[in-house]
Amino acid sequence: MPDAPRGPSPARSFLGLGLAGLVLSTVLGVFLGLSLYTFNHAEGLSYMSDDPRACVNCHIMREQYDGWQKTAHHAAATCNDCHVPHDLIGKYIAKVDHGYRHSKGFTFQDFHEPIQITRGDLQIVNNNCLRCHSGLVSELNVHTPQGVQSANCVHCHAGIGHGPKR
Amino acid sequence: QNINQRKTEAQRVVFEIVKLTEDTVDPGEWGKNFPRQYDGYTRTVDVERTRYGGSENIQHLDTRPVWRTIFNGYAFSIDYREERGHAYMLADQRETERVLRRAQPGACLHCHASVLKAYRDKGVEAGIAPDEAHRGDAIMKGFEVVCAMPYGEATKLVEHPVACIDCHAPDTLQLRVTRPGFINGIRALARSDYPIPHFASIERWRKGSRAEPYDPNTMASRQEMRSMACAQCHVEYHFAGEGKLLTYPWHKGLKAEQIEAYYDEVGWNDWVHADSGAPVLKAQHPEFELWSQGIHARAGVSCADCHMPYKREGAIKVSDHHIRSPVLNIARACQTCHPASDSELIARVETIQSRTRGLMDRAESAVLDLIRSIQSARAAGASDEQLKAARALQRKAQWRLDFISAENSMGFHADQEAARLLGESMDYARQGQVEAVKVGGSATITPPTVPQGAAGKPPGQAPPPK
Amino acid sequence: QNINQRKTEAQRVVFEIVKLTEDTVDPGEWGKNFPRQYDGYTRTVDVERTRYGGSENIQHLDTRPVWRTIFNGYAFSIDYREERGHAYMLADQRETERVLRRAQPGACLHCHASVLKAYRDKGVEAGIAPDEAHRGDAIMKGFEVVCAMPYGEATKLVEHPVACIDCHAPDTLQLRVTRPGFINGIRALARSDYPIPHFASIERWRKGSRAEPYDPNTMASRQEMRSMACAQCHVEYHFAGEGKLLTYPWHKGLKAEQIEAYYDEVGWNDWVHADSGAPVLKAQHPEFELWSQGIHARAGVSCADCHMPYKREGAIKVSDHHIRSPVLNIARACQTCHPASDSELIARVETIQSRTRGLMDRAESAVLDLIRSIQSARAAGASDEQLKAARALQRKAQWRLDFISAENSMGFHADQEAARLLGESMDYARQGQVEAVKVGGSATITPPTVPQGAAGKPPGQAPPPK
Ligand SMILES: [Ca+2]
Ligand SMILES: [Ca+2]
């Protein structure tokens, strides 16, 4: 995949900040980035739930939701199965990060449209493909100049979550 | 750095039945550890046909006789066939009339056999230290030695077509490039200022110190390697100097006119045309170069994505090592990316290919007319000085035509680029004819050549999908 | 608060402020009910520039003077500009030197004004019943009447550029086609055997009884209508017969050579070339015809998808009625389908366009050389009989060149097809030169024309994405 075909890669640097950082970013995320009013009204706390309907609280997620309902994964994987890391810490860091960026985007209407998945989030998605399909693709985890890597699932299966774009 | 590729523990469960080393050339041995890949590999003996490709080794000189004239004076005018599966590569080279009836150098072997061990042995023989640290040096040296040998002698050093060891490291199975010609070529390309957005690792290397030369095996991404493995052989080449050193002409870039400019600069001619006396070039399978101009390369789609798609076998997915025309395998080769029916995708391929074929028919006639025109002017007594302009135009016209004709996807790998080159070919050929007519040449205009065999069914609009 | 507001918006329905009827021509009235669409519509006055397109009405004859020669003897040699937004269409037509200094028919109005009501009124005047059942007949009759009128008179019947009513039914706002020229044209196309996979409704109609003629307004799918609305005007045309009846030449298909074959059959020439005496054709904005040859059409991507992409305004998605170059709006026009950055997508467009531009430079020179060659042979006394072959070749060469030059996407709408036509153009032009040289014409070879203005910045490889 050529360089930088995707949207902006926001600062995820706080990933490395440890627990204190996590608490801090949560606080910052809630109080600086968005008002509590926004957060509640958009049912922002439902970020902490795994129900796909939590995502369509934002009409902006409607297309993906509608698409997802038509895919084979509808019965197998929810939004969060693909879009949130499944180790405990990572999960909540991602949720705070998403909650912050999505609410900010929605409140200020300053995000890039169409929405493009960030590099970091693509990585999360790919890891989740492997989480469920590791048996099938175990032979595809090959040695590469950069160490042992999995294949880039989304390169070929981009439409797998909510249908093809084109 | 490539995105979203999780670095994982090697979870691959392989029963190591055989210990593989750099000396294990026989693919059968590798097959004991990797039976699925080996299975596919052996199936490259299959013979199948597509509208413009496939693996039946028909004689192009019979289906399109115009090429006997275009190649007149060169070995290709005596034998030139449709290529087929990898399994045949060594036998086909040994048995072609081009080898049987013309002297050829050991350089030919580089792309037709598993030469790695032979190169290394020859390098060590030539004095390079036989230790691991000098393995690369020994191979490079041996390559030079073998290039200069007569073909008949050199071919005795090898016994297998391209084998597992040529694309994979025996210990880790990591994809690798091993061909000295490619390693030299890609370094020259990296040093040029040719923009190459589809190889980000090269763009990155250029921004660095450049202290070390560009090295695909340590710098390229996995996805890039999935094309570079093929670019070792599916490329334009020439044999430079007395030592017949196999050289890829990428010093100014990968486009046909950049390669031409390089050949002009170093004064390279493949031969002097028997009828016209023009110093001309021969193009050879520039799949990598043409693919590089196309939208798939630009979008990061590799050779292996289409020619070695993943295939599910029971509970496991593997790369299909039955390398062949993707048209024979549309579902796996195309449909994960393009949600359209088989018949629709084949129609898309054939729409592109029949446009290319139609232009090629025209360009063949234009080059033929030019050759006849120069020939008749020459016969009528025109001097070399008078024929200079027309001959220079033949060189340009023929190069562009042959570039697309020798390329094996009938324009699919970069459709607009293929049409551009054929368009330029016609412009140059007919300009040349104007020049030749001026000095007494014939003004005959031949209609587009009519295909003689099924390999060139007449172009037409592809039918609508069902 | 923002989120609050958006939730309300999502539920809002249209407030019918004005009652719209077939007599409401003024878009301002429609705008009261649909302010968002009206906003966009009015913004087509904006002037912006892209590398090869945009909306600055520069004089092409100045930036590329070769066209003064190619058009010699025809109105286009006195004024030929870059087209701009819909807002200007009526004014630009009234003010072009082609209208001011040459007599033109009322047929011109068909695509430059909101003519529907004028057509209907004229039809009723001519005796068609004024009831709803005969509305279609009245429009068709009025169309014939207006076509034959002198332009100066006809233009007084209209006052708006294309308006809401031309594309939408006033009651339901449903997309519709209203242009008699298109309705006749698409019927002829449906009756032909030209395969048209991107309009399934036509393929379906062909399989039916064919008792009723094909009718887009009742048979076409919504997605098809999103292209047909534009195909009413962005097409090749000629004025048939004494009545100057506007006619779309699709009787044999949409490809350049099929249209040419139709013109040959009916004996149509746009004019006789002033320098060469060749009977030649003028191509005009064949966007629909070229798009039909491309992969986007094949994949079901409509004109409106790229030129009127959806735009979110609050919670509502509206079609962006600011119709313009998609290069000015990459995110909405392309990124919904292509997940790549702005700069990468622009590079892809410009790679295609600069290849087309490069070929066009060459083809322009080839056609110019041919004209000069015939002209000089003629001056030297060659007979019409002797010049017949060369003139016939000029007709073919010039038609193909103009087809791509007059088309407004610089090859983007169907990149390989554009290159194919330019390639054929060069082949024919240089063949013609060979014929002309044979009978005494000049053998000058002009290098590709150098662009004079920024509209034709020299072609080059697009830079890699950032
Ligand atoms: Ca083949
Ligand atoms: Ca314009």
Coordinates of C-alpha atoms in Angstrom, one line a residue, chain A residues 30-118:
Chain A
V30 CA -14.5 14.9 28.9
F31 CA -14.0 18.4 30.2
L32 CA -11.9 20.1 27.6
G33 CA -12.8 18.6 24.3
L34 CA -16.6 18.6 24.8
S35 CA -19.1 19.8 27.2
L36 CA -20.8 17.3 29.4
Y37 CA -24.0 18.4 27.8
T38 CA -22.9 17.3 24.4
F39 CA -21.6 14.1 25.8
N40 CA -24.8 13.1 27.4
H41 CA -27.1 14.3 24.8
A42 CA -25.3 12.3 22.2
E43 CA -25.6 9.4 24.5
G44 CA -21.8 9.7 24.6
L45 CA -21.6 7.3 27.5
S46 CA -22.9 4.6 25.4
Y47 CA -19.4 4.5 24.0
M48 CA -18.8 2.2 26.9
S49 CA -21.4 -0.2 25.6
D50 CA -21.0 -2.7 22.8
D51 CA -24.4 -2.2 21.2
P52 CA -24.1 -1.0 17.6
R53 CA -27.1 1.2 18.2
A54 CA -24.8 3.2 20.4
C55 CA -23.0 4.2 17.2
V56 CA -26.0 5.2 15.2
N57 CA -26.9 7.7 17.9
C58 CA -24.9 9.7 15.5
H59 CA -26.7 9.8 12.2
I60 CA -23.2 10.2 10.8
M61 CA -22.6 6.5 11.5
R62 CA -25.8 5.5 9.8
E63 CA -24.3 4.4 6.5
Q64 CA -21.9 2.1 8.2
Y65 CA -24.7 0.7 10.4
D66 CA -27.0 0.1 7.5
G67 CA -24.2 -1.5 5.5
W68 CA -23.1 -3.7 8.4
Q69 CA -26.6 -5.1 8.8
K70 CA -26.3 -6.5 5.3
T71 CA -23.0 -8.2 5.7
A72 CA -22.1 -11.7 6.8
H73 CA -20.6 -10.2 9.9
H74 CA -24.0 -8.9 11.1
A75 CA -24.4 -12.1 13.0
A76 CA -20.8 -12.5 14.0
A77 CA -19.3 -9.1 14.9
T78 CA -20.5 -5.8 16.2
C79 CA -18.9 -2.4 15.6
N80 CA -16.8 -2.7 18.6
D81 CA -15.6 -6.2 17.8
C82 CA -13.8 -4.7 14.9
H83 CA -13.1 -1.1 16.0
V84 CA -12.0 -1.4 19.5
P85 CA -8.9 -3.2 20.8
H86 CA -9.8 -6.2 22.9
D87 CA -7.3 -6.0 25.7
L88 CA -8.8 -4.2 28.6
I89 CA -6.6 -1.1 28.8
G90 CA -6.5 -0.6 25.1
K91 CA -10.2 -0.9 24.9
Y92 CA -10.9 2.0 27.1
I93 CA -8.1 4.1 25.8
A94 CA -9.5 3.7 22.3
K95 CA -13.0 4.5 23.6
V96 CA -11.9 7.7 25.2
D97 CA -9.9 8.6 22.1
H98 CA -12.9 7.9 19.9
G99 CA -15.3 9.5 22.2
Y100 CA -13.2 12.6 22.3
R101 CA -12.6 12.9 18.5
H102 CA -16.0 11.9 17.4
S103 CA -17.8 14.2 19.8
K104 CA -15.5 17.0 19.0
G105 CA -16.0 16.4 15.3
F106 CA -19.7 16.2 15.7
T107 CA -20.0 19.2 17.9
F108 CA -17.8 21.5 15.9
Q109 CA -18.6 19.9 12.5
D110 CA -14.9 20.3 11.6
F111 CA -14.1 16.8 10.5
H112 CA -13.1 15.6 7.1
E113 CA -16.0 14.2 5.0
P114 CA -16.3 11.5 3.9
I115 CA -15.0 10.1 7.2
Q116 CA -11.8 8.2 6.6
I117 CA -10.5 5.7 9.0
T118 CA -7.2 6.7 10.7

